[in-house]
Structures are given as C-alpha cells and as structure tokens.
MMTF fields as JSON, N, C-alpha, C and O atoms, coordinates in Angstrom:
{
  "mmtfVersion": "1.0.0",
  "mmtfProducer": "UNKNOWN",
  "numBonds": 447,
  "numAtoms": 448,
  "numGroups": 112,
  "numChains": 1,
  "numModels": 1,
  "chainsPerModel": [1],
  "groupsPerChain": [112],
  "chainIdList": ["A"],
  "bondAtomList": [4, 2, 8, 6, 12, 10, 16, 14, 20, 18, 24, 22, 28, 26, 32, 30, 36, 34, 40, 38, 44, 42, 48, 46, 52, 50, 56, 54, 60, 58, 64, 62, 68, 66, 72, 70, 76, 74, 80, 78, 84, 82, 88, 86, 92, 90, 96, 94, 100, 98, 104, 102, 108, 106, 112, 110, 116, 114, 120, 118, 124, 122, 128, 126, 132, 130, 136, 134, 140, 138, 144, 142, 148, 146, 152, 150, 156, 154, 160, 158, 164, 162, 168, 166, 172, 170, 176, 174, 180, 178, 184, 182, 188, 186, 192, 190, 196, 194, 200, 198, 204, 202, 208, 206, 212, 210, 216, 214, 220, 218, 224, 222, 228, 226, 232, 230, 236, 234, 240, 238, 244, 242, 248, 246, 252, 250, 256, 254, 260, 258, 264, 262, 268, 266, 272, 270, 276, 274, 280, 278, 284, 282, 288, 286, 292, 290, 296, 294, 300, 298, 304, 302, 308, 306, 312, 310, 316, 314, 320, 318, 324, 322, 328, 326, 332, 330, 336, 334, 340, 338, 344, 342, 348, 346, 352, 350, 356, 354, 360, 358, 364, 362, 368, 366, 372, 370, 376, 374, 380, 378, 384, 382, 388, 386, 392, 390, 396, 394, 400, 398, 404, 402, 408, 406, 412, 410, 416, 414, 420, 418, 424, 422, 428, 426, 432, 430, 436, 434, 440, 438, 444, 442],
  "bondOrderList": [1, 1, 1, 1, 1, 1, 1, 1, 1, 1, 1, 1, 1, 1, 1, 1, 1, 1, 1, 1, 1, 1, 1, 1, 1, 1, 1, 1, 1, 1, 1, 1, 1, 1, 1, 1, 1, 1, 1, 1, 1, 1, 1, 1, 1, 1, 1, 1, 1, 1, 1, 1, 1, 1, 1, 1, 1, 1, 1, 1, 1, 1, 1, 1, 1, 1, 1, 1, 1, 1, 1, 1, 1, 1, 1, 1, 1, 1, 1, 1, 1, 1, 1, 1, 1, 1, 1, 1, 1, 1, 1, 1, 1, 1, 1, 1, 1, 1, 1, 1, 1, 1, 1, 1, 1, 1, 1, 1, 1, 1, 1],
  "groupList": [{"groupName": "GLY", "atomNameList": ["N", "CA", "C", "O"], "elementList": ["N", "C", "C", "O"], "formalChargeList": [0, 0, 0, 0], "bondAtomList": [1, 0, 2, 1, 3, 2], "bondOrderList": [1, 1, 2], "singleLetterCode": "G", "chemCompType": "PEPTIDE LINKING"}, {"groupName": "ALA", "atomNameList": ["N", "CA", "C", "O"], "elementList": ["N", "C", "C", "O"], "formalChargeList": [0, 0, 0, 0], "bondAtomList": [1, 0, 2, 1, 3, 2], "bondOrderList": [1, 1, 2], "singleLetterCode": "A", "chemCompType": "L-PEPTIDE LINKING"}, {"groupName": "PRO", "atomNameList": ["N", "CA", "C", "O"], "elementList": ["N", "C", "C", "O"], "formalChargeList": [0, 0, 0, 0], "bondAtomList": [1, 0, 2, 1, 3, 2], "bondOrderList": [1, 1, 2], "singleLetterCode": "P", "chemCompType": "L-PEPTIDE LINKING"}, {"groupName": "ARG", "atomNameList": ["N", "CA", "C", "O"], "elementList": ["N", "C", "C", "O"], "formalChargeList": [0, 0, 0, 0], "bondAtomList": [1, 0, 2, 1, 3, 2], "bondOrderList": [1, 1, 2], "singleLetterCode": "R", "chemCompType": "L-PEPTIDE LINKING"}, {"groupName": "SER", "atomNameList": ["N", "CA", "C", "O"], "elementList": ["N", "C", "C", "O"], "formalChargeList": [0, 0, 0, 0], "bondAtomList": [1, 0, 2, 1, 3, 2], "bondOrderList": [1, 1, 2], "singleLetterCode": "S", "chemCompType": "L-PEPTIDE LINKING"}, {"groupName": "ASP", "atomNameList": ["N", "CA", "C", "O"], "elementList": ["N", "C", "C", "O"], "formalChargeList": [0, 0, 0, 0], "bondAtomList": [1, 0, 2, 1, 3, 2], "bondOrderList": [1, 1, 2], "singleLetterCode": "D", "chemCompType": "L-PEPTIDE LINKING"}, {"groupName": "LYS", "atomNameList": ["N", "CA", "C", "O"], "elementList": ["N", "C", "C", "O"], "formalChargeList": [0, 0, 0, 0], "bondAtomList": [1, 0, 2, 1, 3, 2], "bondOrderList": [1, 1, 2], "singleLetterCode": "K", "chemCompType": "L-PEPTIDE LINKING"}, {"groupName": "PHE", "atomNameList": ["N", "CA", "C", "O"], "elementList": ["N", "C", "C", "O"], "formalChargeList": [0, 0, 0, 0], "bondAtomList": [1, 0, 2, 1, 3, 2], "bondOrderList": [1, 1, 2], "singleLetterCode": "F", "chemCompType": "L-PEPTIDE LINKING"}, {"groupName": "GLU", "atomNameList": ["N", "CA", "C", "O"], "elementList": ["N", "C", "C", "O"], "formalChargeList": [0, 0, 0, 0], "bondAtomList": [1, 0, 2, 1, 3, 2], "bondOrderList": [1, 1, 2], "singleLetterCode": "E", "chemCompType": "L-PEPTIDE LINKING"}, {"groupName": "VAL", "atomNameList": ["N", "CA", "C", "O"], "elementList": ["N", "C", "C", "O"], "formalChargeList": [0, 0, 0, 0], "bondAtomList": [1, 0, 2, 1, 3, 2], "bondOrderList": [1, 1, 2], "singleLetterCode": "V", "chemCompType": "L-PEPTIDE LINKING"}, {"groupName": "THR", "atomNameList": ["N", "CA", "C", "O"], "elementList": ["N", "C", "C", "O"], "formalChargeList": [0, 0, 0, 0], "bondAtomList": [1, 0, 2, 1, 3, 2], "bondOrderList": [1, 1, 2], "singleLetterCode": "T", "chemCompType": "L-PEPTIDE LINKING"}, {"groupName": "LEU", "atomNameList": ["N", "CA", "C", "O"], "elementList": ["N", "C", "C", "O"], "formalChargeList": [0, 0, 0, 0], "bondAtomList": [1, 0, 2, 1, 3, 2], "bondOrderList": [1, 1, 2], "singleLetterCode": "L", "chemCompType": "L-PEPTIDE LINKING"}, {"groupName": "ILE", "atomNameList": ["N", "CA", "C", "O"], "elementList": ["N", "C", "C", "O"], "formalChargeList": [0, 0, 0, 0], "bondAtomList": [1, 0, 2, 1, 3, 2], "bondOrderList": [1, 1, 2], "singleLetterCode": "I", "chemCompType": "L-PEPTIDE LINKING"}, {"groupName": "TRP", "atomNameList": ["N", "CA", "C", "O"], "elementList": ["N", "C", "C", "O"], "formalChargeList": [0, 0, 0, 0], "bondAtomList": [1, 0, 2, 1, 3, 2], "bondOrderList": [1, 1, 2], "singleLetterCode": "W", "chemCompType": "L-PEPTIDE LINKING"}, {"groupName": "CYS", "atomNameList": ["N", "CA", "C", "O"], "elementList": ["N", "C", "C", "O"], "formalChargeList": [0, 0, 0, 0], "bondAtomList": [1, 0, 2, 1, 3, 2], "bondOrderList": [1, 1, 2], "singleLetterCode": "C", "chemCompType": "L-PEPTIDE LINKING"}, {"groupName": "TYR", "atomNameList": ["N", "CA", "C", "O"], "elementList": ["N", "C", "C", "O"], "formalChargeList": [0, 0, 0, 0], "bondAtomList": [1, 0, 2, 1, 3, 2], "bondOrderList": [1, 1, 2], "singleLetterCode": "Y", "chemCompType": "L-PEPTIDE LINKING"}],
  "groupTypeList": [0, 1, 2, 2, 2, 3, 4, 5, 1, 4, 6, 5, 1, 4, 0, 0, 7, 1, 8, 9, 7, 4, 10, 2, 1, 1, 9, 1, 11, 11, 1, 1, 10, 1, 10, 3, 7, 1, 1, 0, 7, 10, 12, 0, 9, 13, 1, 11, 2, 14, 11, 3, 1, 0, 7, 2, 0, 8, 5, 9, 0, 1, 0, 15, 1, 1, 9, 9, 0, 9, 1, 0, 7, 1, 4, 1, 11, 11, 0, 0, 9, 1, 1, 5, 0, 11, 1, 1, 6, 1, 2, 1, 0, 6, 6, 1, 1, 1, 3, 14, 11, 9, 2, 9, 1, 0, 4, 11, 1, 1, 1, 2],
  "groupIdList": [1, 2, 3, 4, 5, 6, 7, 8, 9, 10, 11, 12, 13, 14, 15, 16, 17, 18, 19, 20, 21, 22, 23, 24, 25, 26, 27, 28, 29, 30, 31, 32, 33, 34, 35, 36, 37, 38, 39, 40, 41, 42, 43, 44, 45, 46, 47, 48, 49, 50, 51, 52, 53, 54, 55, 56, 57, 58, 59, 60, 61, 62, 63, 64, 65, 66, 67, 68, 69, 70, 71, 72, 73, 74, 75, 76, 77, 78, 79, 80, 81, 82, 83, 84, 85, 86, 87, 88, 89, 90, 91, 92, 93, 94, 95, 96, 97, 98, 99, 100, 101, 102, 103, 104, 105, 106, 107, 108, 109, 110, 111, 112],
  "secStructList": [7, 7, 7, 7, 7, 7, 7, 1, 6, 6, 1, 7, 6, 6, 2, 2, 2, 2, 2, 2, 2, 2, 1, 1, 2, 2, 2, 2, 2, 2, 2, 2, 2, 2, 2, 2, 2, 2, 2, 2, 2, 2, 2, 2, 2, 2, 2, 2, 2, 2, 2, 2, 2, 2, 1, 7, 1, 7, 7, 2, 2, 2, 2, 2, 2, 2, 2, 2, 2, 2, 2, 2, 2, 2, 2, 2, 2, 2, 2, 2, 2, 2, 2, 2, 2, 2, 2, 2, 2, 1, 7, 1, 6, 6, 2, 2, 2, 2, 4, 4, 4, 6, 2, 2, 2, 2, 2, 2, 6, 6, 7, 7],
  "xCoordList": [55.067, 54.887, 54.389, 54.257, 54.189, 54.718, 53.203, 52.22, 53.183, 51.826, 51.076, 51.647, 49.747, 48.697, 48.808, 49.131, 48.499, 49.019, 48.093, 47.05, 48.493, 47.42, 46.695, 47.159, 45.693, 44.891, 45.482, 46.495, 44.877, 45.081, 44.956, 45.934, 43.686, 43.345, 44.408, 44.498, 45.105, 45.904, 47.404, 48.28, 47.717, 49.004, 48.743, 49.786, 47.926, 47.877, 47.112, 46.001, 47.434, 46.338, 45.419, 44.245, 45.783, 44.837, 44.133, 43.27, 44.322, 43.545, 41.878, 40.973, 41.737, 40.216, 39.282, 38.1, 40.229, 39.859, 39.515, 38.454, 40.84, 40.978, 39.688, 38.979, 39.436, 38.529, 37.063, 36.222, 36.994, 35.25, 35.487, 34.632, 36.547, 36.373, 36.285, 35.965, 36.511, 36.738, 35.485, 35.535, 34.494, 33.266, 32.954, 33.217, 32.318, 31.523, 30.16, 29.618, 29.505, 28.559, 28.6, 27.941, 29.89, 29.951, 30.481, 30.524, 31.358, 31.592, 30.517, 30.592, 29.457, 28.376, 27.562, 27.008, 27.714, 26.829, 27.465, 26.72, 28.706, 29.27, 29.375, 29.267, 29.57, 28.965, 27.749, 27.687, 26.604, 25.056, 25.433, 24.973, 25.831, 25.788, 26.189, 25.739, 27.445, 28.11, 27.236, 26.87, 26.68, 26.078, 24.753, 24.35, 24.048, 22.99, 22.978, 22.077, 24.881, 24.921, 25.093, 24.239, 26.128, 26.303, 24.875, 24.853, 23.984, 22.53, 22.156, 22.057, 21.653, 21.312, 22.227, 21.498, 23.551, 23.789, 23.87, 24.026, 23.787, 23.555, 21.945, 21.661, 21.248, 19.926, 19.992, 19.322, 20.87, 20.435, 21.45, 21.077, 22.411, 22.698, 22.256, 22.293, 21.574, 20.898, 19.666, 19.378, 18.801, 17.68, 17.172, 16.315, 17.765, 17.313, 17.572, 16.571, 19.084, 19.163, 18.069, 17.359, 17.676, 16.941, 15.377, 14.584, 14.972, 13.642, 14.206, 13.618, 14.998, 14.894, 15.133, 14.543, 15.607, 15.68, 14.323, 13.935, 13.172, 12.094, 10.866, 9.695, 11.318, 10.055, 11.066, 11.705, 11.189, 12.023, 11.346, 10.165, 12.116, 11.209, 10.437, 9.854, 10.201, 9.921, 10.507, 11.616, 10.08, 11.035, 10.873, 10.013, 11.497, 11.452, 12.203, 11.849, 13.094, 13.966, 13.288, 13.584, 12.196, 11.815, 10.766, 10.84, 10.079, 9.289, 9.628, 8.875, 10.875, 11.619, 12.351, 12.521, 12.675, 13.596, 12.409, 12.712, 11.039, 9.542, 9.174, 8.486, 9.222, 8.994, 10.081, 9.757, 11.18, 12.241, 12.16, 12.272, 12.006, 12.018, 10.84, 11.077, 9.621, 8.929, 8.377, 7.403, 9.185, 8.918, 9.874, 9.545, 11.332, 12.107, 11.736, 11.931, 11.145, 10.511, 9.927, 10.214, 8.749, 7.627, 8.316, 8.395, 8.704, 9.854, 10.166, 9.577, 11.281, 11.573, 11.015, 11.678, 9.3, 8.817, 8.096, 8.266, 7.548, 6.82, 7.525, 6.968, 9.117, 10.167, 10.08, 9.722, 10.463, 10.333, 9.026, 8.937, 8.485, 6.748, 7.036, 7.081, 7.264, 7.198, 7.882, 7.3, 9.244, 10.105, 9.876, 10.299, 9.078, 8.694, 7.636, 7.546, 6.87, 5.446, 5.927, 5.108, 7.113, 7.422, 8.144, 8.023, 9.096, 9.899, 8.949, 9.028, 8.281, 7.069, 6.632, 6.662, 6.159, 5.616, 6.543, 6.262, 7.712, 8.6, 9.008, 8.884, 9.582, 9.848, 11.269, 11.68, 12.084, 12.616, 14.011, 14.677, 14.26, 15.998, 15.955, 16.887, 14.585, 14.907, 14.174, 13.744, 14.257, 13.703, 14.57, 14.013, 15.993, 16.829, 16.847, 17.529, 16.093, 16.441, 14.89, 14.649, 14.275, 12.658, 12.964, 12.512, 13.646, 13.624, 14.384, 14.243, 15.204, 16.204, 15.248, 15.622, 14.232, 13.572, 12.503, 11.671, 12.758, 12.053, 13.338, 12.876, 14.78, 15.208, 15.293, 15.303, 15.357, 15.065, 14.085, 14.323, 13.081, 11.505, 11.751, 11.467, 12.163, 12.591, 13.051, 12.751, 14.293, 15.501, 14.597, 14.427, 14.119, 13.677, 12.129, 11.583, 11.857, 10.302, 10.827, 10.108, 12.419, 12.468, 13.644, 14.291, 13.903, 14.643, 13.501, 12.397, 14.497, 13.087, 12.904, 11.909],
  "yCoordList": [-37.761, -37.302, -35.565, -34.76, -35.516, -33.784, -33.204, -33.735, -32.266, -31.432, -31.364, -31.311, -31.362, -30.963, -29.366, -28.389, -29.466, -28.381, -27.469, -27.921, -25.76, -24.775, -24.181, -24.202, -23.701, -23.04, -21.689, -21.296, -20.909, -19.961, -18.879, -18.148, -18.638, -17.931, -17.661, -16.605, -19.098, -19.086, -18.806, -18.757, -18.578, -18.291, -16.647, -15.998, -16.127, -14.258, -14.028, -13.982, -13.673, -13.594, -12.475, -12.568, -11.415, -10.718, -10.959, -10.146, -12.226, -12.767, -12.766, -12.377, -13.167, -13.144, -11.801, -11.652, -10.91, -9.327, -8.86, -8.344, -9.183, -8.094, -8.885, -8.171, -10.185, -10.611, -9.752, -9.165, -9.797, -9.293, -7.646, -7.299, -6.935, -5.634, -5.571, -4.471, -6.564, -6.428, -5.709, -5.101, -6.122, -5.647, -4.482, -4.351, -3.41, -2.52, -2.747, -1.809, -3.871, -4.463, -4.566, -4.138, -5.478, -5.193, -5.084, -5.792, -3.634, -2.736, -1.622, -0.855, -1.46, -0.802, -1.499, -0.982, -2.89, -3.696, -3.378, -2.998, -3.481, -3.361, -1.418, -0.939, -0.946, 0.696, 0.88, 1.31, 0.485, 0.351, -0.56, 0.155, -1.328, -1.878, -1.454, -1.66, -0.611, 0.074, 1.182, 1.348, 2.04, 3.078, 2.982, 3.793, 1.661, 1.249, 0.836, 0.857, 0.164, -0.439, 1.122, 1.509, 1.998, 3.076, 3.789, 3.582, 4.415, 5.01, 4.266, 4.895, 2.442, 2.499, 2.129, 1.79, 2.19, 3.051, 3.835, 4.034, 4.656, 5.918, 6.324, 7.101, 5.587, 5.88, 5.177, 5.658, 4.018, 2.965, 4.246, 4.584, 4.711, 5.53, 6.361, 6.644, 7.213, 8.485, 8.683, 9.526, 7.826, 7.502, 7.783, 8.646, 6.934, 6.987, 8.299, 8.982, 9.126, 10.919, 11.53, 12.186, 11.45, 12.441, 11.857, 12.777, 10.778, 10.444, 11.301, 12.31, 10.935, 11.646, 13.294, 13.801, 14.068, 15.318, 15.542, 16.637, 14.593, 15.448, 14.842, 15.212, 13.927, 13.561, 13.34, 12.295, 14.388, 14.564, 14.252, 14.591, 13.374, 12.907, 11.845, 11.153, 11.406, 10.107, 8.992, 9.06, 7.695, 6.321, 5.924, 5.047, 6.312, 5.918, 4.676, 4.125, 4.293, 3.374, 2.16, 1.536, 1.516, 0.488, 0.504, -0.405, 1.221, 1.619, 1.825, 1.568, 2.337, 2.475, 0.829, 0.525, 0.042, -0.998, -2.043, -2.744, -1.965, -2.858, -2.679, -3.655, -1.562, -1.138, -1.834, -2.608, -1.627, -2.44, -3.695, -3.986, -4.591, -5.855, -6.359, -7.181, -5.733, -6.332, -6.046, -6.615, -5.094, -4.849, -5.463, -6.223, -5.576, -6.553, -7.945, -8.534, -8.617, -9.776, -10.02, -10.874, -9.341, -9.211, -9.466, -10.472, -8.167, -8.022, -9.229, -9.779, -10.141, -11.089, -12.396, -13.387, -12.459, -13.706, -12.866, -13.59, -11.85, -11.604, -11.638, -11.99, -11.381, -11.117, -12.864, -13.324, -13.343, -14.904, -15.426, -15.647, -15.473, -15.413, -15.149, -16.042, -13.956, -13.139, -13.643, -13.99, -13.867, -14.738, -16.053, -16.33, -16.93, -17.923, -17.918, -18.691, -17.05, -17.323, -16.734, -17.085, -15.874, -15.589, -16.764, -17.221, -17.331, -18.362, -19.525, -20.049, -19.529, -20.901, -20.735, -21.533, -19.233, -18.826, -18.492, -18.118, -18.754, -18.222, -19.557, -20.595, -19.237, -20.418, -21.317, -20.974, -22.565, -23.134, -22.195, -22.086, -21.857, -21.346, -19.58, -18.918, -19.186, -17.928, -17.355, -16.236, -18.988, -18.907, -18.214, -17.554, -18.044, -17.425, -16.002, -15.321, -15.349, -14.273, -13.84, -12.889, -14.617, -13.881, -13.889, -12.955, -14.81, -14.227, -13.002, -12.14, -13.167, -11.39, -9.911, -8.88, -10.046, -9.183, -8.679, -7.781, -9.486, -8.745, -8.083, -7.027, -8.075, -7.49, -6.027, -4.901, -6.616, -5.117, -3.98, -2.813, -4.541, -3.922, -3.517, -2.334, -4.054, -3.353, -2.353, -1.364, -2.861, -1.542, -0.18, 0.975, -0.783, 0.724, 1.284, 2.382, 0.543, 1.096, 2.056, 2.805, 1.763, 2.489, 3.688, 4.311, 3.991, 4.904, 6.148, 6.171, 7.285, 8.263, 9.147, 9.867],
  "zCoordList": [9.165, 7.851, 7.938, 8.861, 6.28, 6.554, 6.711, 6.194, 7.346, 7.635, 6.4, 5.311, 6.536, 5.253, 4.842, 5.519, 3.769, 2.665, 3.348, 3.82, 3.478, 3.972, 2.888, 1.748, 3.134, 1.984, 1.578, 2.157, 0.561, 0.074, 1.085, 1.238, 1.93, 2.578, 4.287, 4.913, 4.655, 5.877, 5.493, 6.356, 3.813, 3.67, 3.729, 3.646, 3.815, 4.222, 4.691, 4.163, 6.396, 7.302, 6.855, 7.215, 6.113, 5.285, 4.351, 4.02, 3.628, 2.169, 2.636, 1.897, 3.696, 4.117, 4.139, 3.829, 4.608, 4.844, 3.475, 3.126, 2.557, 1.201, 0.344, -0.365, 0.414, -0.527, 0.333, -0.348, 1.439, 2.202, 1.223, 0.408, 1.446, 1.25, -0.197, -0.646, -1.076, -2.528, -3.635, -4.704, -2.796, -3.675, -3.066, -1.87, -3.823, -3.216, -2.733, -2.148, -2.888, -1.861, -0.282, 0.666, -0.526, 0.982, 1.753, 2.759, 1.361, 2.015, 2.121, 3.082, 1.153, 1.664, 2.924, 3.893, 2.519, 3.724, 5.035, 5.939, 5.251, 6.483, 7.157, 8.285, 6.098, 6.092, 6.801, 7.953, 5.962, 6.449, 8.166, 9.057, 8.524, 9.769, 11.081, 12.208, 10.485, 11.748, 11.632, 12.796, 10.939, 11.134, 11.92, 12.754, 11.441, 12.364, 13.59, 14.428, 13.668, 15.414, 15.983, 16.781, 15.614, 15.676, 16.526, 17.739, 16.066, 16.124, 16.926, 17.979, 17.167, 17.85, 19.447, 20.38, 19.689, 20.941, 21.352, 22.557, 20.429, 20.786, 21.515, 22.426, 20.818, 21.351, 22.981, 23.894, 23.169, 24.415, 25.34, 26.463, 24.863, 26.059, 26.388, 27.586, 25.396, 25.842, 26.305, 27.154, 25.704, 26.42, 27.571, 27.763, 28.561, 30.144, 30.306, 30.522, 30.252, 30.513, 29.938, 30.7, 28.429, 28.301, 28.926, 29.122, 29.179, 29.601, 31.049, 31.44, 31.511, 33.107, 32.97, 33.924, 32.362, 31.96, 31.701, 32.107, 30.95, 30.795, 31.735, 31.639, 32.582, 33.724, 34.641, 34.771, 35.286, 36.635, 37.587, 37.678, 38.696, 39.861, 39.238, 40.073, 37.691, 37.889, 37.805, 37.274, 38.227, 37.797, 36.472, 36.389, 35.13, 34.235, 33.732, 32.689, 34.362, 34.241, 34.079, 33.06, 35.054, 35.013, 33.774, 32.948, 33.675, 32.387, 31.079, 30.141, 30.962, 29.904, 29.662, 28.482, 30.468, 30.697, 29.858, 28.892, 30.455, 30.158, 29.129, 28.83, 27.853, 26.606, 25.8, 24.9, 26.046, 26.004, 25.821, 24.63, 26.527, 26.889, 25.743, 24.858, 25.944, 26.144, 24.522, 24.03, 23.867, 22.271, 21.925, 21.015, 22.27, 21.673, 21.562, 20.498, 22.704, 22.357, 21.678, 20.84, 21.715, 20.766, 19.093, 18.389, 18.911, 17.56, 17.372, 16.442, 18.245, 17.434, 17.456, 17.15, 17.958, 18.029, 16.431, 15.45, 16.188, 15.066, 14.332, 13.292, 14.107, 12.91, 12.296, 11.213, 13.244, 13.166, 12.191, 10.983, 12.825, 12.07, 10.863, 10.017, 10.601, 9.43, 8.6, 7.572, 8.691, 8.102, 7.411, 6.288, 8.285, 8.073, 7.128, 6.175, 7.417, 6.515, 5.008, 4.158, 4.403, 3.304, 2.793, 1.657, 3.961, 3.451, 2.457, 1.346, 3.326, 3.044, 1.528, 0.591, 1.632, 0.146, -1.097, -2.236, -0.488, -1.99, -2.217, -1.567, -3.423, -4.426, -3.832, -2.723, -4.63, -3.594, -3.772, -2.743, -4.363, -4.144, -3.596, -3.141, -3.83, -3.124, -1.586, -1.305, -0.522, 0.996, 1.665, 2.542, 1.618, 1.847, 1.624, 2.39, 0.533, 0.175, 0.999, 1.741, 0.666, 1.534, 3.115, 3.778, 3.693, 5.09, 5.4, 6.267, 4.469, 4.596, 4.638, 5.198, 4.07, 3.902, 4.817, 4.686, 5.742, 7.26, 7.865, 8.297, 8.174, 8.859, 8.272, 8.767, 6.822, 6.192, 5.859, 5.545, 5.989, 6.461, 7.636, 7.823, 8.47, 9.786, 10.031, 10.7, 9.073, 9.745, 8.732, 9.121, 7.346, 6.418, 7.334, 7.217, 7.905, 8.725, 10.098, 10.76, 10.316, 12.07, 11.385, 12.227, 9.958, 10.059, 9.738, 9.194, 10.456, 10.395, 9.198, 9.109]
}
C-alpha cells in the first residue's frame, strides 16, 4: 500500500523551528533561558578557582560541593512542595500556571 501521508511539519524540516521562533514571547523566553544557562555555567566554572584564590591552602572543593549538593537537593524538594501547594490552591484551569510561578520566583530571587 501507499505510505501514510506526512504531516505539514515533516514536509519542511525547518517548519517546527519557524513556528517556535514566530512569536516574540517564545524568542524572549529562549533568550532568557540561554542567558540564565550561560550565567549558571559561568558561576559553575569560575566558583572553585575564585574560592581557591581567596582561600589559598584550604580545601574549598569539598565544602563547595557539599553546599551545592545540599542546597540543590533541598531546593528541588522545597520547590516541588511549593509548586504542589500552589497548584492545590489554584482554580482547575490554572494549576499548571500556578506550578510555573515557583521557578519564576526562584529565578527572580536569584537575580542580582
């Protein structure tokens, strides 16, 4: 038999990308995500060299790893609890939006 018809997105390989980049909100969101990722990567790369320069002769690696690990674990758990709590109080159609407020608040709180 004949092959199944292809969807519009599969006819043009760039069709999906063009659709994503067609709205200013999506472009702004992707730019903000890239900026936040770059900032986090920069901190991750330069934190230990800066700590080692500030505290010569001290073992800062284990302390840094412990702080990052414990804080990351705690923030994941507390963020999940907060998101679940907001979703439980939100109206039926707004539960997903309520969950999104937690990472938004965290990003804003982390901004200098």
